[in-house]
Amino acid sequence: MPELQFFDGCAMVGWRNARHPETIWHPDDFLRDYEYYGINAALVHHAVAVQYHQDYGNRRLLEEIADRPRLVPQWVLLPHHTHEIAPPDELIPEMLELGVRAVRLCPKTHNFPTSDDICGPLLEALQEHRIPLFVDVSELDVPAAAQLCERYPELPVVLCGVAWGVDRALEPALDRAPNLHIETHAFQGHRAYERIVNQVGAERLIFGTGLPDCSP
């Protein structure tokens, strides 16, 4: 039997504000931890793209992980209307050319709704190319994530940071939206994994560590 391969689906590299002095931030620190825990590779976005400027942070990410193939880039995006980021017909081809195959939205932090009049062009483009969309449950709650999935049924959506206590909303949402997936770094609960696997299948669970805020 081949060795089990672990791929971290939720990690944020880069210097950030209000950082504890011992919190890791440099890509090499992540690779050291991954080596220790036996994690083969990771999908990473940059703290600067969350906390400061999306386009600058995304490009800084590519520079910082350029010689580290175990770290796979994820861009943080915005709606294009304020010209802070390129429109989807320019953005998506550039992303794909640069090897970016997954994206993240932070609608609460970046103060925009995910309604069709605001995010429709971006979400349609992501759906067309089946580019996985990651969003934290603190940014978009379970019912809103399920509604987004129903509006864009061919768009893979990964809801990160889901913890115990949302089961009554989560399990119906997983039934309604086959394209909704759950990232696991905060997902704890008595037999929670067994229930989800039996209900919708193991493929709906995405392994994640939550580094640097959580430990594998």
PDB file of C-alpha atoms in Angstrom:
ATOM      1  CA  MET A   1       0.000   0.000   0.000  1.00  0.00           C
ATOM      2  CA  PRO A   2       1.422   3.440  -0.905  1.00  0.00           C
ATOM      3  CA  GLU A   3       2.306   5.835   1.888  1.00  0.00           C
ATOM      4  CA  LEU A   4      -0.538   8.153   2.875  1.00  0.00           C
ATOM      5  CA  GLN A   5       0.062  11.672   1.545  1.00  0.00           C
ATOM      6  CA  PHE A   6      -1.101  14.696   3.566  1.00  0.00           C
ATOM      7  CA  PHE A   7      -1.884  18.028   1.883  1.00  0.00           C
ATOM      8  CA  ASP A   8      -2.698  20.996   4.114  1.00  0.00           C
ATOM      9  CA  GLY A   9      -5.667  22.879   2.697  1.00  0.00           C
ATOM     10  CA  CYS A  10      -5.601  25.838   5.082  1.00  0.00           C
ATOM     11  CA  ALA A  11      -2.481  27.832   5.950  1.00  0.00           C
ATOM     12  CA  MET A  12      -1.468  31.500   5.886  1.00  0.00           C
ATOM     13  CA  VAL A  13       2.173  32.495   5.475  1.00  0.00           C
ATOM     14  CA  GLY A  14       3.743  35.927   5.782  1.00  0.00           C
ATOM     15  CA  TRP A  15       4.359  38.699   8.267  1.00  0.00           C
ATOM     16  CA  ARG A  16       1.177  40.108   9.783  1.00  0.00           C
ATOM     17  CA  ASN A  17       0.119  42.712  12.297  1.00  0.00           C
ATOM     18  CA  ALA A  18      -0.413  41.907  15.987  1.00  0.00           C
ATOM     19  CA  ARG A  19       1.704  38.784  15.633  1.00  0.00           C
ATOM     20  CA  HIS A  20       2.843  36.920  18.752  1.00  0.00           C
ATOM     21  CA  PRO A  21       6.663  36.916  18.756  1.00  0.00           C
ATOM     22  CA  GLU A  22       6.793  33.120  18.580  1.00  0.00           C
ATOM     23  CA  THR A  23       4.199  32.710  15.821  1.00  0.00           C
ATOM     24  CA  ILE A  24       5.743  31.320  12.653  1.00  0.00           C
ATOM     25  CA  TRP A  25       5.458  33.397   9.497  1.00  0.00           C
ATOM     26  CA  HIS A  26       8.333  32.628   7.123  1.00  0.00           C
ATOM     27  CA  PRO A  27       7.658  29.914   4.493  1.00  0.00           C
ATOM     28  CA  ASP A  28      10.681  27.961   5.721  1.00  0.00           C
ATOM     29  CA  ASP A  29       9.135  27.799   9.195  1.00  0.00           C
ATOM     30  CA  PHE A  30       6.060  26.168   7.688  1.00  0.00           C
ATOM     31  CA  LEU A  31       8.172  23.670   5.768  1.00  0.00           C
ATOM     32  CA  ARG A  32      10.028  22.791   8.969  1.00  0.00           C
ATOM     33  CA  ASP A  33       6.734  22.104  10.751  1.00  0.00           C
ATOM     34  CA  TYR A  34       5.407  20.120   7.809  1.00  0.00           C
ATOM     35  CA  GLU A  35       8.538  17.992   7.836  1.00  0.00           C
ATOM     36  CA  TYR A  36       8.076  17.312  11.536  1.00  0.00           C
ATOM     37  CA  TYR A  37       4.396  16.386  11.210  1.00  0.00           C
ATOM     38  CA  GLY A  38       4.736  14.391   7.992  1.00  0.00           C
ATOM     39  CA  ILE A  39       2.702  16.770   5.822  1.00  0.00           C
ATOM     40  CA  ASN A  40       3.796  16.644   2.211  1.00  0.00           C
ATOM     41  CA  ALA A  41       2.552  19.968   0.810  1.00  0.00           C
ATOM     42  CA  ALA A  42       0.202  22.856   1.523  1.00  0.00           C
ATOM     43  CA  LEU A  43      -2.094  25.406  -0.051  1.00  0.00           C
ATOM     44  CA  VAL A  44      -1.036  28.807   1.307  1.00  0.00           C
ATOM     45  CA  HIS A  45      -2.264  32.373   1.084  1.00  0.00           C
ATOM     46  CA  HIS A  46      -0.425  35.468   2.316  1.00  0.00           C
ATOM     47  CA  ALA A  47      -1.259  37.521   5.402  1.00  0.00           C
ATOM     48  CA  VAL A  48      -0.557  40.753   3.515  1.00  0.00           C
ATOM     49  CA  ALA A  49      -3.295  39.864   1.018  1.00  0.00           C
ATOM     50  CA  VAL A  50      -5.752  39.535   3.905  1.00  0.00           C
ATOM     51  CA  GLN A  51      -4.661  42.442   6.088  1.00  0.00           C
ATOM     52  CA  TYR A  52      -3.300  45.044   3.692  1.00  0.00           C
ATOM     53  CA  HIS A  53      -3.630  44.849  -0.108  1.00  0.00           C
ATOM     54  CA  GLN A  54      -4.834  41.866  -2.075  1.00  0.00           C
ATOM     55  CA  ASP A  55      -2.937  42.295  -5.351  1.00  0.00           C
ATOM     56  CA  TYR A  56       0.324  43.212  -3.622  1.00  0.00           C
ATOM     57  CA  GLY A  57      -0.013  40.376  -1.123  1.00  0.00           C
ATOM     58  CA  ASN A  58      -0.799  37.828  -3.832  1.00  0.00           C
ATOM     59  CA  ARG A  59       2.281  38.766  -5.834  1.00  0.00           C
ATOM     60  CA  ARG A  60       4.432  38.837  -2.744  1.00  0.00           C
ATOM     61  CA  LEU A  61       3.254  35.290  -2.043  1.00  0.00           C
ATOM     62  CA  LEU A  62       4.507  34.107  -5.426  1.00  0.00           C
ATOM     63  CA  GLU A  63       7.897  35.694  -4.764  1.00  0.00           C
ATOM     64  CA  GLU A  64       8.257  34.216  -1.283  1.00  0.00           C
ATOM     65  CA  ILE A  65       7.358  30.639  -2.217  1.00  0.00           C
ATOM     66  CA  ALA A  66       8.942  30.612  -5.689  1.00  0.00           C
ATOM     67  CA  ASP A  67      11.683  28.136  -4.727  1.00  0.00           C
ATOM     68  CA  ARG A  68       9.468  26.070  -2.434  1.00  0.00           C
ATOM     69  CA  PRO A  69       7.388  23.721  -4.609  1.00  0.00           C
ATOM     70  CA  ARG A  70       5.729  22.086  -1.602  1.00  0.00           C
ATOM     71  CA  LEU A  71       3.878  25.369  -0.999  1.00  0.00           C
ATOM     72  CA  VAL A  72       1.049  25.871  -3.485  1.00  0.00           C
ATOM     73  CA  PRO A  73      -0.209  29.453  -3.998  1.00  0.00           C
ATOM     74  CA  GLN A  74      -3.731  30.576  -3.207  1.00  0.00           C
ATOM     75  CA  TRP A  75      -4.769  34.127  -4.058  1.00  0.00           C
ATOM     76  CA  VAL A  76      -7.078  36.316  -1.990  1.00  0.00           C
ATOM     77  CA  LEU A  77      -9.560  38.037  -4.295  1.00  0.00           C
ATOM     78  CA  LEU A  78     -12.052  40.906  -4.306  1.00  0.00           C
ATOM     79  CA  PRO A  79     -14.842  42.035  -6.606  1.00  0.00           C
ATOM     80  CA  HIS A  80     -13.243  44.127  -9.343  1.00  0.00           C
ATOM     81  CA  HIS A  81     -15.570  47.145  -9.315  1.00  0.00           C
ATOM     82  CA  THR A  82     -13.277  49.425  -7.279  1.00  0.00           C
ATOM     83  CA  HIS A  83     -10.285  48.655  -9.542  1.00  0.00           C
ATOM     84  CA  GLU A  84      -8.220  47.256  -6.674  1.00  0.00           C
ATOM     85  CA  ILE A  85      -7.903  44.013  -8.588  1.00  0.00           C
ATOM     86  CA  ALA A  86      -8.211  43.099 -12.261  1.00  0.00           C
ATOM     87  CA  PRO A  87     -11.610  42.116 -13.707  1.00  0.00           C
ATOM     88  CA  PRO A  88     -12.237  38.371 -13.955  1.00  0.00           C
ATOM     89  CA  ASP A  89     -11.621  38.134 -17.706  1.00  0.00           C
ATOM     90  CA  GLU A  90      -8.058  39.390 -17.102  1.00  0.00           C
ATOM     91  CA  LEU A  91      -7.487  37.998 -13.622  1.00  0.00           C
ATOM     92  CA  ILE A  92      -8.368  34.342 -14.148  1.00  0.00           C
ATOM     93  CA  PRO A  93      -6.121  33.756 -17.204  1.00  0.00           C
ATOM     94  CA  GLU A  94      -3.209  35.409 -15.381  1.00  0.00           C
ATOM     95  CA  MET A  95      -3.800  33.275 -12.292  1.00  0.00           C
ATOM     96  CA  LEU A  96      -3.824  30.082 -14.305  1.00  0.00           C
ATOM     97  CA  GLU A  97      -0.689  31.096 -16.189  1.00  0.00           C
ATOM     98  CA  LEU A  98       1.080  31.725 -12.874  1.00  0.00           C
ATOM     99  CA  GLY A  99       0.015  28.373 -11.454  1.00  0.00           C
ATOM    100  CA  VAL A 100      -2.624  29.665  -9.037  1.00  0.00           C
ATOM    101  CA  ARG A 101      -5.384  27.053  -8.876  1.00  0.00           C
ATOM    102  CA  ALA A 102      -7.386  28.068  -5.792  1.00  0.00           C
ATOM    103  CA  VAL A 103      -8.672  31.331  -4.325  1.00  0.00           C
ATOM    104  CA  ARG A 104      -9.967  32.733  -1.063  1.00  0.00           C
ATOM    105  CA  LEU A 105     -12.546  35.415  -0.294  1.00  0.00           C
ATOM    106  CA  CYS A 106     -12.820  37.415   2.950  1.00  0.00           C
ATOM    107  CA  PRO A 107     -16.156  39.213   2.485  1.00  0.00           C
ATOM    108  CA  LYS A 108     -16.551  40.325   6.103  1.00  0.00           C
ATOM    109  CA  THR A 109     -12.970  41.498   6.590  1.00  0.00           C
ATOM    110  CA  HIS A 110     -12.940  43.256   3.213  1.00  0.00           C
ATOM    111  CA  ASN A 111     -16.477  44.593   3.566  1.00  0.00           C
ATOM    112  CA  PHE A 112     -18.353  43.329   0.510  1.00  0.00           C
ATOM    113  CA  PRO A 113     -21.443  41.161   0.042  1.00  0.00           C
ATOM    114  CA  THR A 114     -21.370  37.969  -1.988  1.00  0.00           C
ATOM    115  CA  SER A 115     -24.559  38.917  -3.834  1.00  0.00           C
ATOM    116  CA  ASP A 116     -24.690  38.424  -7.588  1.00  0.00           C
ATOM    117  CA  ASP A 117     -24.634  42.148  -8.349  1.00  0.00           C
ATOM    118  CA  ILE A 118     -21.300  42.479  -6.520  1.00  0.00           C
ATOM    119  CA  CYS A 119     -19.566  39.098  -6.819  1.00  0.00           C
ATOM    120  CA  GLY A 120     -21.471  37.572  -9.729  1.00  0.00           C
ATOM    121  CA  PRO A 121     -18.850  38.163 -12.446  1.00  0.00           C
ATOM    122  CA  LEU A 122     -16.072  36.776 -10.261  1.00  0.00           C
ATOM    123  CA  LEU A 123     -18.054  33.764  -9.065  1.00  0.00           C
ATOM    124  CA  GLU A 124     -19.202  32.958 -12.593  1.00  0.00           C
ATOM    125  CA  ALA A 125     -15.606  33.023 -13.837  1.00  0.00           C
ATOM    126  CA  LEU A 126     -14.430  30.812 -10.985  1.00  0.00           C
ATOM    127  CA  GLN A 127     -17.267  28.391 -11.693  1.00  0.00           C
ATOM    128  CA  GLU A 128     -16.476  28.309 -15.407  1.00  0.00           C
ATOM    129  CA  HIS A 129     -12.916  27.214 -14.666  1.00  0.00           C
ATOM    130  CA  ARG A 130     -13.895  25.143 -11.602  1.00  0.00           C
ATOM    131  CA  ILE A 131     -11.385  27.003  -9.450  1.00  0.00           C
ATOM    132  CA  PRO A 132     -11.983  26.042  -5.796  1.00  0.00           C
ATOM    133  CA  LEU A 133     -13.179  28.899  -3.607  1.00  0.00           C
ATOM    134  CA  PHE A 134     -12.153  28.883   0.062  1.00  0.00           C
ATOM    135  CA  VAL A 135     -13.869  31.087   2.633  1.00  0.00           C
ATOM    136  CA  ASP A 136     -13.720  31.023   6.418  1.00  0.00           C
ATOM    137  CA  VAL A 137     -16.935  30.442   8.347  1.00  0.00           C
ATOM    138  CA  SER A 138     -16.207  33.668  10.255  1.00  0.00           C
ATOM    139  CA  GLU A 139     -16.474  35.468   6.904  1.00  0.00           C
ATOM    140  CA  LEU A 140     -19.513  33.605   5.534  1.00  0.00           C
ATOM    141  CA  ASP A 141     -21.748  31.510   7.761  1.00  0.00           C
ATOM    142  CA  VAL A 142     -23.032  28.054   6.888  1.00  0.00           C
ATOM    143  CA  PRO A 143     -26.472  29.060   5.523  1.00  0.00           C
ATOM    144  CA  ALA A 144     -24.928  31.816   3.373  1.00  0.00           C
ATOM    145  CA  ALA A 145     -22.284  29.416   2.071  1.00  0.00           C
ATOM    146  CA  ALA A 146     -24.973  26.886   1.161  1.00  0.00           C
ATOM    147  CA  GLN A 147     -26.957  29.554  -0.681  1.00  0.00           C
ATOM    148  CA  LEU A 148     -23.852  30.572  -2.628  1.00  0.00           C
ATOM    149  CA  CYS A 149     -23.277  26.925  -3.548  1.00  0.00           C
ATOM    150  CA  GLU A 150     -26.835  26.610  -4.807  1.00  0.00           C
ATOM    151  CA  ARG A 151     -26.436  29.713  -6.970  1.00  0.00           C
ATOM    152  CA  TYR A 152     -23.182  28.367  -8.437  1.00  0.00           C
ATOM    153  CA  PRO A 153     -23.628  24.582  -8.399  1.00  0.00           C
ATOM    154  CA  GLU A 154     -20.475  23.829 -10.421  1.00  0.00           C
ATOM    155  CA  LEU A 155     -18.215  25.939  -8.192  1.00  0.00           C
ATOM    156  CA  PRO A 156     -16.286  23.908  -5.577  1.00  0.00           C
ATOM    157  CA  VAL A 157     -16.607  25.764  -2.267  1.00  0.00           C
ATOM    158  CA  VAL A 158     -14.560  24.950   0.838  1.00  0.00           C
ATOM    159  CA  LEU A 159     -15.800  26.378   4.133  1.00  0.00           C
ATOM    160  CA  CYS A 160     -12.845  26.729   6.517  1.00  0.00           C
ATOM    161  CA  GLY A 161     -12.774  26.886  10.294  1.00  0.00           C
ATOM    162  CA  VAL A 162     -16.051  25.052  10.836  1.00  0.00           C
ATOM    163  CA  ALA A 163     -16.234  24.005  14.489  1.00  0.00           C
ATOM    164  CA  TRP A 164     -18.601  22.048  16.687  1.00  0.00           C
ATOM    165  CA  GLY A 165     -21.930  23.690  17.412  1.00  0.00           C
ATOM    166  CA  VAL A 166     -23.045  24.346  13.836  1.00  0.00           C
ATOM    167  CA  ASP A 167     -24.155  20.783  13.070  1.00  0.00           C
ATOM    168  CA  ARG A 168     -27.836  21.644  12.870  1.00  0.00           C
ATOM    169  CA  ALA A 169     -27.089  24.079  10.071  1.00  0.00           C
ATOM    170  CA  LEU A 170     -24.141  22.225   8.553  1.00  0.00           C
ATOM    171  CA  GLU A 171     -25.620  18.814   7.878  1.00  0.00           C
ATOM    172  CA  PRO A 172     -28.689  20.095   5.982  1.00  0.00           C
ATOM    173  CA  ALA A 173     -26.377  22.430   4.037  1.00  0.00           C
ATOM    174  CA  LEU A 174     -24.178  19.521   2.958  1.00  0.00           C
ATOM    175  CA  ASP A 175     -27.279  17.664   1.787  1.00  0.00           C
ATOM    176  CA  ARG A 176     -28.553  20.659  -0.187  1.00  0.00           C
ATOM    177  CA  ALA A 177     -25.250  21.644  -1.770  1.00  0.00           C
ATOM    178  CA  PRO A 178     -23.118  18.811  -3.191  1.00  0.00           C
ATOM    179  CA  ASN A 179     -20.375  21.319  -4.063  1.00  0.00           C
ATOM    180  CA  LEU A 180     -19.919  22.408  -0.426  1.00  0.00           C
ATOM    181  CA  HIS A 181     -16.863  21.012   1.380  1.00  0.00           C
ATOM    182  CA  ILE A 182     -15.616  21.378   4.943  1.00  0.00           C
ATOM    183  CA  GLU A 183     -12.020  22.129   5.942  1.00  0.00           C
ATOM    184  CA  THR A 184     -11.162  20.335   9.144  1.00  0.00           C
ATOM    185  CA  HIS A 185      -8.675  22.236  11.338  1.00  0.00           C
ATOM    186  CA  ALA A 186     -11.380  23.301  13.818  1.00  0.00           C
ATOM    187  CA  PHE A 187     -13.855  20.499  13.141  1.00  0.00           C
ATOM    188  CA  GLN A 188     -14.212  18.621  16.420  1.00  0.00           C
ATOM    189  CA  GLY A 189     -17.166  16.844  17.900  1.00  0.00           C
ATOM    190  CA  HIS A 190     -18.216  13.438  19.124  1.00  0.00           C
ATOM    191  CA  ARG A 191     -18.236  11.140  16.069  1.00  0.00           C
ATOM    192  CA  ALA A 192     -18.588  14.194  13.836  1.00  0.00           C
ATOM    193  CA  TYR A 193     -16.320  12.788  11.139  1.00  0.00           C
ATOM    194  CA  GLU A 194     -18.159   9.469  11.083  1.00  0.00           C
ATOM    195  CA  ARG A 195     -21.486  11.245  10.666  1.00  0.00           C
ATOM    196  CA  ILE A 196     -20.252  13.392   7.785  1.00  0.00           C
ATOM    197  CA  VAL A 197     -18.557  10.484   6.015  1.00  0.00           C
ATOM    198  CA  ASN A 198     -21.663   8.309   6.348  1.00  0.00           C
ATOM    199  CA  GLN A 199     -23.941  11.151   5.286  1.00  0.00           C
ATOM    200  CA  VAL A 200     -22.155  12.672   2.283  1.00  0.00           C
ATOM    201  CA  GLY A 201     -18.814  10.890   1.854  1.00  0.00           C
ATOM    202  CA  ALA A 202     -15.201  11.461   2.868  1.00  0.00           C
ATOM    203  CA  GLU A 203     -14.509  13.516  -0.264  1.00  0.00           C
ATOM    204  CA  ARG A 204     -16.447  16.423   1.263  1.00  0.00           C
ATOM    205  CA  LEU A 205     -13.830  16.786   4.023  1.00  0.00           C
ATOM    206  CA  ILE A 206     -10.648  18.756   3.258  1.00  0.00           C
ATOM    207  CA  PHE A 207      -7.720  18.297   5.629  1.00  0.00           C
ATOM    208  CA  GLY A 208      -6.316  21.563   6.967  1.00  0.00           C
ATOM    209  CA  THR A 209      -4.066  22.636   9.821  1.00  0.00           C
ATOM    210  CA  GLY A 210      -5.005  26.285  10.303  1.00  0.00           C
ATOM    211  CA  LEU A 211      -1.319  27.206  10.594  1.00  0.00           C
ATOM    212  CA  PRO A 212      -0.009  29.462  12.033  1.00  0.00           C
ATOM    213  CA  ASP A 213      -2.920  30.018  14.433  1.00  0.00           C
ATOM    214  CA  CYS A 214      -3.474  26.331  15.116  1.00  0.00           C
ATOM    215  CA  SER A 215      -1.180  23.335  15.419  1.00  0.00           C
ATOM    216  CA  PRO A 216      -1.391  20.197  13.264  1.00  0.00           C
TER     217      PRO A 216
END
